[in-house]
Amino acid sequence: SDKSNAPSQCLGPNYRAEGEKPTATVSKKVRHDNVHVLPQTPQLIALLTMIRDHRTNRADFIFYSNRIIRLLVEEGLNHLPVIQQEITTPVGRHYNGVKFEGKICGVSIMRAGESMEQGLRDCCRSVRIGKILIQRDEETSQPRLFYEKLPEDIKDRWVLLLDPMLATGGSALMAVEVLRQKGVPEDRILFLNLIASPEGADNFAEKFPKVRIVTAFIDEGLDEKNYIVPGLGDFGDRFYTL
Ligand code: URA
C-alpha cells in the first residue's frame, strides 16, 4: 500500500483490464516548462524499484542505474538541434533524414555524476567529458567549488551536465554558474538527473529557466539531513562502495 501522497498510476499496456493492472507511485508533476520527466512506463518504474530497494546489491544497482542513465541520455539527445539531411540508400532511393548539428560535451559533478559518464560514452563515441568538484564548506555549510577541468572550447559546445540526485540543488546551481562563467549560454545546458526533489527542481528551474532538466522522477521531498525521500540513499556510496 502506498502511504505517501504521491500519485499512483495503473501501469501496463492495454491487454490487461484496468482492474488487473498493478499500481505504482509515479513521479510528481512539475509546473516548469524546462523540467522534462521521462514517461512513467512500467519499464522505468521497474528499474527505479530495483535501485530504490535497500536489498539491491552493488552489481545490480550499477546494472539497473545504467539502464536508467541510458534512457536519460537518449532523451537528452532529443533536445539537441538537428538539421535536414537527405541520403541515398544502398538500393538507390533517397531518404529525407536529419543529422546532429553542433558539438557536445559532458560535465560530471563529482563523485556521483561520474557514474553517468559511461552511459553518455555509450551513446556518443569519443565525447569529451569535463569534471567539476563541489563540496560543502565545513565552516559556512555553503557549497564551494574545489576543482574543475573543462574542455577549453566549452562555450562553443552543448553541455550535458551529469548528476544523479538533485536534492537541494546547491551543487547543480553552482555547476551551472561555473559553466556560465566559461561562456556557455544557459539554453545550451541540459541537466541529466535520475531523481529530483520537488524543492531542488523548483529552485533550479526558477534560477535557470533556460537550462533544461531531464529527470526520471520527481520524488516526495527531503528529510532533515537533505536526503531525497523516498529516494535511494546515497547514490555515490551505492554505486562505488557498498
Ligand atoms: N545525494 C544522494 O546521493 N542521495 C540523496 O538522497 C541526496 C543527495
mmCIF file of N, CA, C and O and ligand atoms in Angstrom, residues 111-112 163-168 195 219 221-223 225-238, ligand 1:
data_model
loop_
_atom_site.group_PDB
_atom_site.id
_atom_site.type_symbol
_atom_site.label_atom_id
_atom_site.label_comp_id
_atom_site.label_asym_id
_atom_site.label_seq_id
_atom_site.Cartn_x
_atom_site.Cartn_y
_atom_site.Cartn_z
ATOM 1 N N ARG A 111 31.293 13.228 -6.886
ATOM 2 C CA ARG A 111 31.730 11.995 -7.427
ATOM 3 C C ARG A 111 30.593 11.262 -8.127
ATOM 4 O O ARG A 111 30.812 10.560 -9.117
ATOM 5 N N ALA A 112 29.344 11.451 -7.635
ATOM 6 C CA ALA A 112 28.260 10.597 -8.134
ATOM 7 C C ALA A 112 28.007 10.782 -9.635
ATOM 8 O O ALA A 112 27.660 9.843 -10.341
ATOM 9 N N ASP A 163 24.472 14.620 -12.950
ATOM 10 C CA ASP A 163 24.425 14.385 -11.502
ATOM 11 C C ASP A 163 23.158 13.584 -11.209
ATOM 12 O O ASP A 163 22.066 14.029 -11.559
ATOM 13 N N PRO A 164 23.304 12.400 -10.576
ATOM 14 C CA PRO A 164 22.130 11.532 -10.453
ATOM 15 C C PRO A 164 21.058 12.021 -9.484
ATOM 16 O O PRO A 164 19.881 11.720 -9.678
ATOM 17 N N MET A 165 21.452 12.747 -8.413
ATOM 18 C CA MET A 165 20.471 13.125 -7.388
ATOM 19 C C MET A 165 20.423 14.650 -7.269
ATOM 20 O O MET A 165 21.440 15.283 -6.995
ATOM 21 N N LEU A 166 19.237 15.224 -7.451
ATOM 22 C CA LEU A 166 19.072 16.673 -7.288
ATOM 23 C C LEU A 166 18.314 16.893 -5.981
ATOM 24 O O LEU A 166 17.094 16.763 -5.934
ATOM 25 N N ALA A 167 19.044 17.169 -4.901
ATOM 26 C CA ALA A 167 18.425 17.302 -3.575
ATOM 27 C C ALA A 167 18.034 18.766 -3.333
ATOM 28 O O ALA A 167 16.966 19.201 -3.737
ATOM 29 N N THR A 168 18.923 19.565 -2.724
ATOM 30 C CA THR A 168 18.606 20.986 -2.536
ATOM 31 C C THR A 168 18.889 21.772 -3.817
ATOM 32 O O THR A 168 18.375 22.861 -4.008
ATOM 33 N N ILE A 195 16.901 11.226 -9.980
ATOM 34 C CA ILE A 195 15.803 11.537 -9.057
ATOM 35 C C ILE A 195 16.006 12.955 -8.524
ATOM 36 O O ILE A 195 17.101 13.318 -8.076
ATOM 37 N N ASP A 219 10.610 13.168 -6.745
ATOM 38 C CA ASP A 219 10.249 12.410 -5.546
ATOM 39 C C ASP A 219 9.379 13.236 -4.590
ATOM 40 O O ASP A 219 8.968 14.355 -4.909
ATOM 41 N N GLY A 221 10.158 14.545 -1.410
ATOM 42 C CA GLY A 221 10.757 15.710 -0.738
ATOM 43 C C GLY A 221 12.114 15.380 -0.169
ATOM 44 O O GLY A 221 12.802 14.470 -0.652
ATOM 45 N N LEU A 222 12.481 16.129 0.867
ATOM 46 C CA LEU A 222 13.793 15.955 1.519
ATOM 47 C C LEU A 222 13.571 15.658 2.999
ATOM 48 O O LEU A 222 12.608 16.171 3.594
ATOM 49 N N ASP A 223 14.481 14.860 3.593
ATOM 50 C CA ASP A 223 14.390 14.668 5.040
ATOM 51 C C ASP A 223 15.266 15.704 5.747
ATOM 52 O O ASP A 223 15.833 16.595 5.113
ATOM 53 N N LYS A 225 18.109 15.542 6.896
ATOM 54 C CA LYS A 225 19.527 15.550 6.502
ATOM 55 C C LYS A 225 19.695 15.887 5.032
ATOM 56 O O LYS A 225 20.765 15.651 4.441
ATOM 57 N N ASN A 226 18.624 16.366 4.410
ATOM 58 C CA ASN A 226 18.627 16.686 2.978
ATOM 59 C C ASN A 226 18.843 15.480 2.072
ATOM 60 O O ASN A 226 19.336 15.614 0.949
ATOM 61 N N TYR A 227 18.459 14.294 2.565
ATOM 62 C CA TYR A 227 18.370 13.134 1.670
ATOM 63 C C TYR A 227 17.020 13.200 0.968
ATOM 64 O O TYR A 227 16.018 13.643 1.561
ATOM 65 N N ILE A 228 17.014 12.757 -0.289
ATOM 66 C CA ILE A 228 15.748 12.713 -1.018
ATOM 67 C C ILE A 228 14.924 11.538 -0.481
ATOM 68 O O ILE A 228 15.469 10.455 -0.246
ATOM 69 N N VAL A 229 13.617 11.776 -0.256
ATOM 70 C CA VAL A 229 12.737 10.686 0.198
ATOM 71 C C VAL A 229 11.575 10.497 -0.791
ATOM 72 O O VAL A 229 11.072 11.477 -1.312
ATOM 73 N N PRO A 230 11.128 9.230 -1.036
ATOM 74 C CA PRO A 230 11.751 8.017 -0.502
ATOM 75 C C PRO A 230 13.174 7.781 -1.002
ATOM 76 O O PRO A 230 13.944 7.113 -0.335
ATOM 77 N N GLY A 231 13.536 8.295 -2.166
ATOM 78 C CA GLY A 231 14.928 8.290 -2.609
ATOM 79 C C GLY A 231 15.524 6.903 -2.787
ATOM 80 O O GLY A 231 14.798 5.923 -3.035
ATOM 81 N N LEU A 232 16.831 6.842 -2.648
ATOM 82 C CA LEU A 232 17.544 5.557 -2.733
ATOM 83 C C LEU A 232 18.782 5.557 -1.858
ATOM 84 O O LEU A 232 19.655 4.718 -1.997
ATOM 85 N N GLY A 233 18.867 6.511 -0.926
ATOM 86 C CA GLY A 233 20.062 6.613 -0.086
ATOM 87 C C GLY A 233 21.131 7.416 -0.792
ATOM 88 O O GLY A 233 20.833 8.269 -1.625
ATOM 89 N N ASP A 234 22.388 7.130 -0.453
ATOM 90 C CA ASP A 234 23.499 7.867 -1.060
ATOM 91 C C ASP A 234 23.909 7.178 -2.365
ATOM 92 O O ASP A 234 24.421 6.051 -2.352
ATOM 93 N N PHE A 235 23.662 7.848 -3.477
ATOM 94 C CA PHE A 235 23.904 7.230 -4.783
ATOM 95 C C PHE A 235 25.368 6.839 -4.954
ATOM 96 O O PHE A 235 25.689 5.735 -5.397
ATOM 97 N N GLY A 236 26.269 7.769 -4.612
ATOM 98 C CA GLY A 236 27.706 7.520 -4.786
ATOM 99 C C GLY A 236 28.159 6.304 -3.984
ATOM 100 O O GLY A 236 28.902 5.454 -4.479
ATOM 101 N N ASP A 237 27.693 6.191 -2.738
ATOM 102 C CA ASP A 237 28.063 5.036 -1.908
ATOM 103 C C ASP A 237 27.544 3.746 -2.529
ATOM 104 O O ASP A 237 28.258 2.748 -2.583
ATOM 105 N N ARG A 238 26.315 3.776 -3.003
ATOM 106 C CA ARG A 238 25.726 2.527 -3.519
ATOM 107 C C ARG A 238 26.380 2.131 -4.839
ATOM 108 O O ARG A 238 26.524 0.958 -5.134
HETATM 109 N N1 URA B 1 22.615 12.675 -2.804
HETATM 110 C C1 URA B 1 22.367 11.350 -2.699
HETATM 111 O O1 URA B 1 23.172 10.509 -3.082
HETATM 112 N N2 URA B 1 21.199 10.977 -2.166
HETATM 113 C C2 URA B 1 20.276 11.854 -1.730
HETATM 114 O O2 URA B 1 19.225 11.436 -1.252
HETATM 115 C C3 URA B 1 20.559 13.234 -1.845
HETATM 116 C C4 URA B 1 21.739 13.617 -2.397
#
